[in-house]
Amino acid sequence: MKNQLAQWKMKTQIGDIYLVASEKGLKALIWKEQAAPYIKDIGEKTPQAEFLRQTIREITEYFDGKRTSFAIPLDVEGTEFQSKVWKELAKIPYGKTTSYKKIAGSLKTKGVRAVGTANGRNPISIIVPCHRVIASDGTLGGYAGGLPAKQALLDLERKVGSPGGT
């Protein structure tokens, strides 16, 4: 499976997610099936299968309220600007939100829409927490997994991150 991608469909409480791994790390965690071939056996002894297994473990722990950050190696591709936006997304603390405008400000750009576009093209949902970005007026904005999924992720993090949460 050298230089190939492997895909796995993971069922979660907020819907199916599709995991795609290369031999270098996780390439995608998204809400729609990809063109990458499905791995036949998650127990395979390939780097792709190991990255998929690790992602499944970490995402399961996240949904169980036992994980607030991720350790899975990533193999993500994007433009220079997208990469900068994604690095900013990764800095948003668990259970907190920020706005597209604040991210644009931290990148010293007035391109709020460009930030929104880069946010929407994030190939590693949940792990690179684009769901934590909301509009300046406090509304949810958009989300590739749909607004109910975005709200569910934010609710999970608020519950886990609040006193009395796990």
Short mmCIF file of C-alpha atoms in Angstrom, two decimals:
data_model
loop_
_atom_site.label_atom_id
_atom_site.label_comp_id
_atom_site.label_asym_id
_atom_site.label_seq_id
_atom_site.Cartn_x
_atom_site.Cartn_y
_atom_site.Cartn_z
CA MET A 1 0.00 0.00 0.00
CA LYS A 2 2.97 2.32 -0.47
CA ASN A 3 2.02 5.87 -1.56
CA GLN A 4 -1.64 4.95 -1.43
CA LEU A 5 -4.54 6.27 0.56
CA ALA A 6 -6.89 4.21 2.69
CA GLN A 7 -10.39 5.23 3.76
CA TRP A 8 -12.53 4.10 6.68
CA LYS A 9 -16.13 5.04 7.47
CA MET A 10 -16.62 5.69 11.19
CA LYS A 11 -20.06 5.87 12.76
CA THR A 12 -20.40 8.49 15.51
CA GLN A 13 -23.26 9.83 17.58
CA ILE A 14 -23.47 12.87 15.28
CA GLY A 15 -23.26 10.97 12.00
CA ASP A 16 -20.83 9.13 9.79
CA ILE A 17 -17.36 10.56 9.26
CA TYR A 18 -14.83 9.45 6.68
CA LEU A 19 -11.20 9.01 7.64
CA VAL A 20 -8.49 8.99 4.99
CA ALA A 21 -4.87 8.14 5.78
CA SER A 22 -1.64 8.09 3.81
CA GLU A 23 1.57 6.38 4.83
CA LYS A 24 2.58 9.69 6.52
CA GLY A 25 -0.53 10.40 8.60
CA LEU A 26 -4.18 11.36 8.57
CA LYS A 27 -5.11 13.25 5.38
CA ALA A 28 -8.79 13.81 6.03
CA LEU A 29 -11.54 13.54 8.58
CA ILE A 30 -14.59 14.72 6.69
CA TRP A 31 -18.31 14.32 6.38
CA LYS A 32 -18.53 12.95 2.84
CA GLU A 33 -17.18 9.81 1.27
CA GLN A 34 -13.96 10.32 -0.66
CA ALA A 35 -12.56 8.82 -3.84
CA ALA A 36 -9.89 6.98 -1.81
CA PRO A 37 -10.26 3.20 -1.64
CA TYR A 38 -11.67 1.67 1.53
CA ILE A 39 -9.32 -0.40 3.61
CA LYS A 40 -10.55 -3.99 3.71
CA ASP A 41 -9.24 -4.85 7.16
CA ILE A 42 -8.56 -2.19 9.82
CA GLY A 43 -6.14 -4.68 11.40
CA GLU A 44 -3.78 -4.58 8.41
CA LYS A 45 -0.10 -4.05 9.14
CA THR A 46 0.27 -0.88 7.06
CA PRO A 47 1.03 2.69 8.11
CA GLN A 48 -2.36 3.77 6.73
CA ALA A 49 -4.22 1.21 8.87
CA GLU A 50 -2.26 2.22 11.97
CA PHE A 51 -3.11 5.90 11.43
CA LEU A 52 -6.76 4.99 10.92
CA ARG A 53 -6.79 2.87 14.12
CA GLN A 54 -5.18 5.70 16.09
CA THR A 55 -7.69 8.20 14.71
CA ILE A 56 -10.61 5.92 15.60
CA ARG A 57 -9.25 5.59 19.17
CA GLU A 58 -8.74 9.32 19.56
CA ILE A 59 -12.10 10.32 18.05
CA THR A 60 -13.88 7.74 20.24
CA GLU A 61 -12.14 9.17 23.31
CA TYR A 62 -13.12 12.69 22.21
CA PHE A 63 -16.80 11.73 21.91
CA ASP A 64 -16.58 9.92 25.26
CA GLY A 65 -15.36 13.18 26.86
CA LYS A 66 -11.91 11.71 27.62
CA ARG A 67 -9.82 13.62 25.06
CA THR A 68 -9.49 17.36 24.52
CA SER A 69 -6.57 17.35 22.06
CA PHE A 70 -5.23 14.99 19.43
CA ALA A 71 -1.85 13.35 18.82
CA ILE A 72 -2.46 11.75 15.42
CA PRO A 73 0.20 12.73 12.84
CA LEU A 74 -1.34 14.76 10.02
CA ASP A 75 -0.52 14.73 6.31
CA VAL A 76 -2.53 17.75 5.20
CA GLU A 77 -2.19 19.72 1.98
CA GLY A 78 -3.37 23.26 1.37
CA THR A 79 -2.28 26.66 0.19
CA GLU A 80 0.04 28.75 2.33
CA PHE A 81 -2.90 30.89 3.48
CA GLN A 82 -5.05 27.84 4.28
CA SER A 83 -2.20 26.36 6.31
CA LYS A 84 -1.92 29.59 8.31
CA VAL A 85 -5.65 29.59 9.02
CA TRP A 86 -5.58 25.92 10.03
CA LYS A 87 -2.69 26.62 12.44
CA GLU A 88 -4.82 29.36 14.02
CA LEU A 89 -7.76 26.97 14.29
CA ALA A 90 -5.56 24.49 16.13
CA LYS A 91 -4.86 27.16 18.79
CA ILE A 92 -8.54 27.57 19.75
CA PRO A 93 -8.90 26.03 23.22
CA TYR A 94 -11.20 23.09 23.77
CA GLY A 95 -14.67 24.28 24.75
CA LYS A 96 -14.07 27.84 23.52
CA THR A 97 -15.10 29.64 20.36
CA THR A 98 -13.69 32.50 18.33
CA SER A 99 -14.83 34.43 15.29
CA TYR A 100 -13.70 34.50 11.70
CA LYS A 101 -12.92 38.19 12.26
CA LYS A 102 -10.62 37.45 15.23
CA ILE A 103 -8.74 34.83 13.22
CA ALA A 104 -8.35 37.33 10.37
CA GLY A 105 -7.01 39.85 12.89
CA SER A 106 -4.50 37.39 14.31
CA LEU A 107 -3.28 36.76 10.75
CA LYS A 108 -3.12 40.53 10.13
CA THR A 109 -5.53 40.34 7.21
CA LYS A 110 -8.86 42.00 6.58
CA GLY A 111 -9.92 38.98 4.51
CA VAL A 112 -12.62 37.65 6.82
CA ARG A 113 -14.29 35.87 3.90
CA ALA A 114 -10.98 34.31 2.89
CA VAL A 115 -10.59 33.03 6.44
CA GLY A 116 -14.11 31.59 6.23
CA THR A 117 -13.29 29.90 2.93
CA ALA A 118 -10.06 28.41 4.31
CA ASN A 119 -11.95 27.30 7.41
CA GLY A 120 -14.52 25.58 5.19
CA ARG A 121 -11.78 23.75 3.31
CA ASN A 122 -10.23 22.32 6.46
CA PRO A 123 -9.77 18.62 5.64
CA ILE A 124 -9.34 17.53 9.26
CA SER A 125 -12.64 18.41 10.95
CA ILE A 126 -12.82 18.02 14.73
CA ILE A 127 -9.04 17.48 15.04
CA VAL A 128 -8.35 20.92 13.55
CA PRO A 129 -11.37 22.44 15.30
CA CYS A 130 -13.10 24.52 12.64
CA HIS A 131 -16.36 23.91 14.53
CA ARG A 132 -15.08 26.35 17.18
CA VAL A 133 -15.30 29.29 14.76
CA ILE A 134 -18.52 31.26 14.82
CA ALA A 135 -19.74 34.51 13.32
CA SER A 136 -19.00 37.80 15.12
CA ASP A 137 -22.68 38.14 16.02
CA GLY A 138 -22.57 34.82 17.91
CA THR A 139 -24.43 32.76 15.30
CA LEU A 140 -22.95 29.45 14.26
CA GLY A 141 -22.05 30.35 10.69
CA GLY A 142 -21.52 27.33 8.46
CA TYR A 143 -20.10 23.85 8.89
CA ALA A 144 -19.33 21.10 6.39
CA GLY A 145 -20.95 18.51 8.66
CA GLY A 146 -24.07 20.66 9.01
CA LEU A 147 -25.13 23.02 11.75
CA PRO A 148 -26.65 20.27 13.96
CA ALA A 149 -23.25 18.51 14.01
CA LYS A 150 -21.45 21.79 14.78
CA GLN A 151 -23.84 22.53 17.63
CA ALA A 152 -23.46 18.98 18.97
CA LEU A 153 -19.65 19.30 18.99
CA LEU A 154 -19.80 22.66 20.78
CA ASP A 155 -22.33 21.28 23.30
CA LEU A 156 -20.13 18.24 23.96
CA GLU A 157 -17.09 20.42 24.61
CA ARG A 158 -19.02 22.82 26.86
CA LYS A 159 -20.41 19.91 28.86
CA VAL A 160 -17.07 18.15 29.23
CA GLY A 161 -15.19 21.40 29.86
CA SER A 162 -17.63 22.73 32.48
CA PRO A 163 -17.52 22.08 36.23
CA GLY A 164 -19.22 18.77 36.78
CA GLY A 165 -18.24 17.57 33.30
CA THR A 166 -15.65 14.83 32.86
#
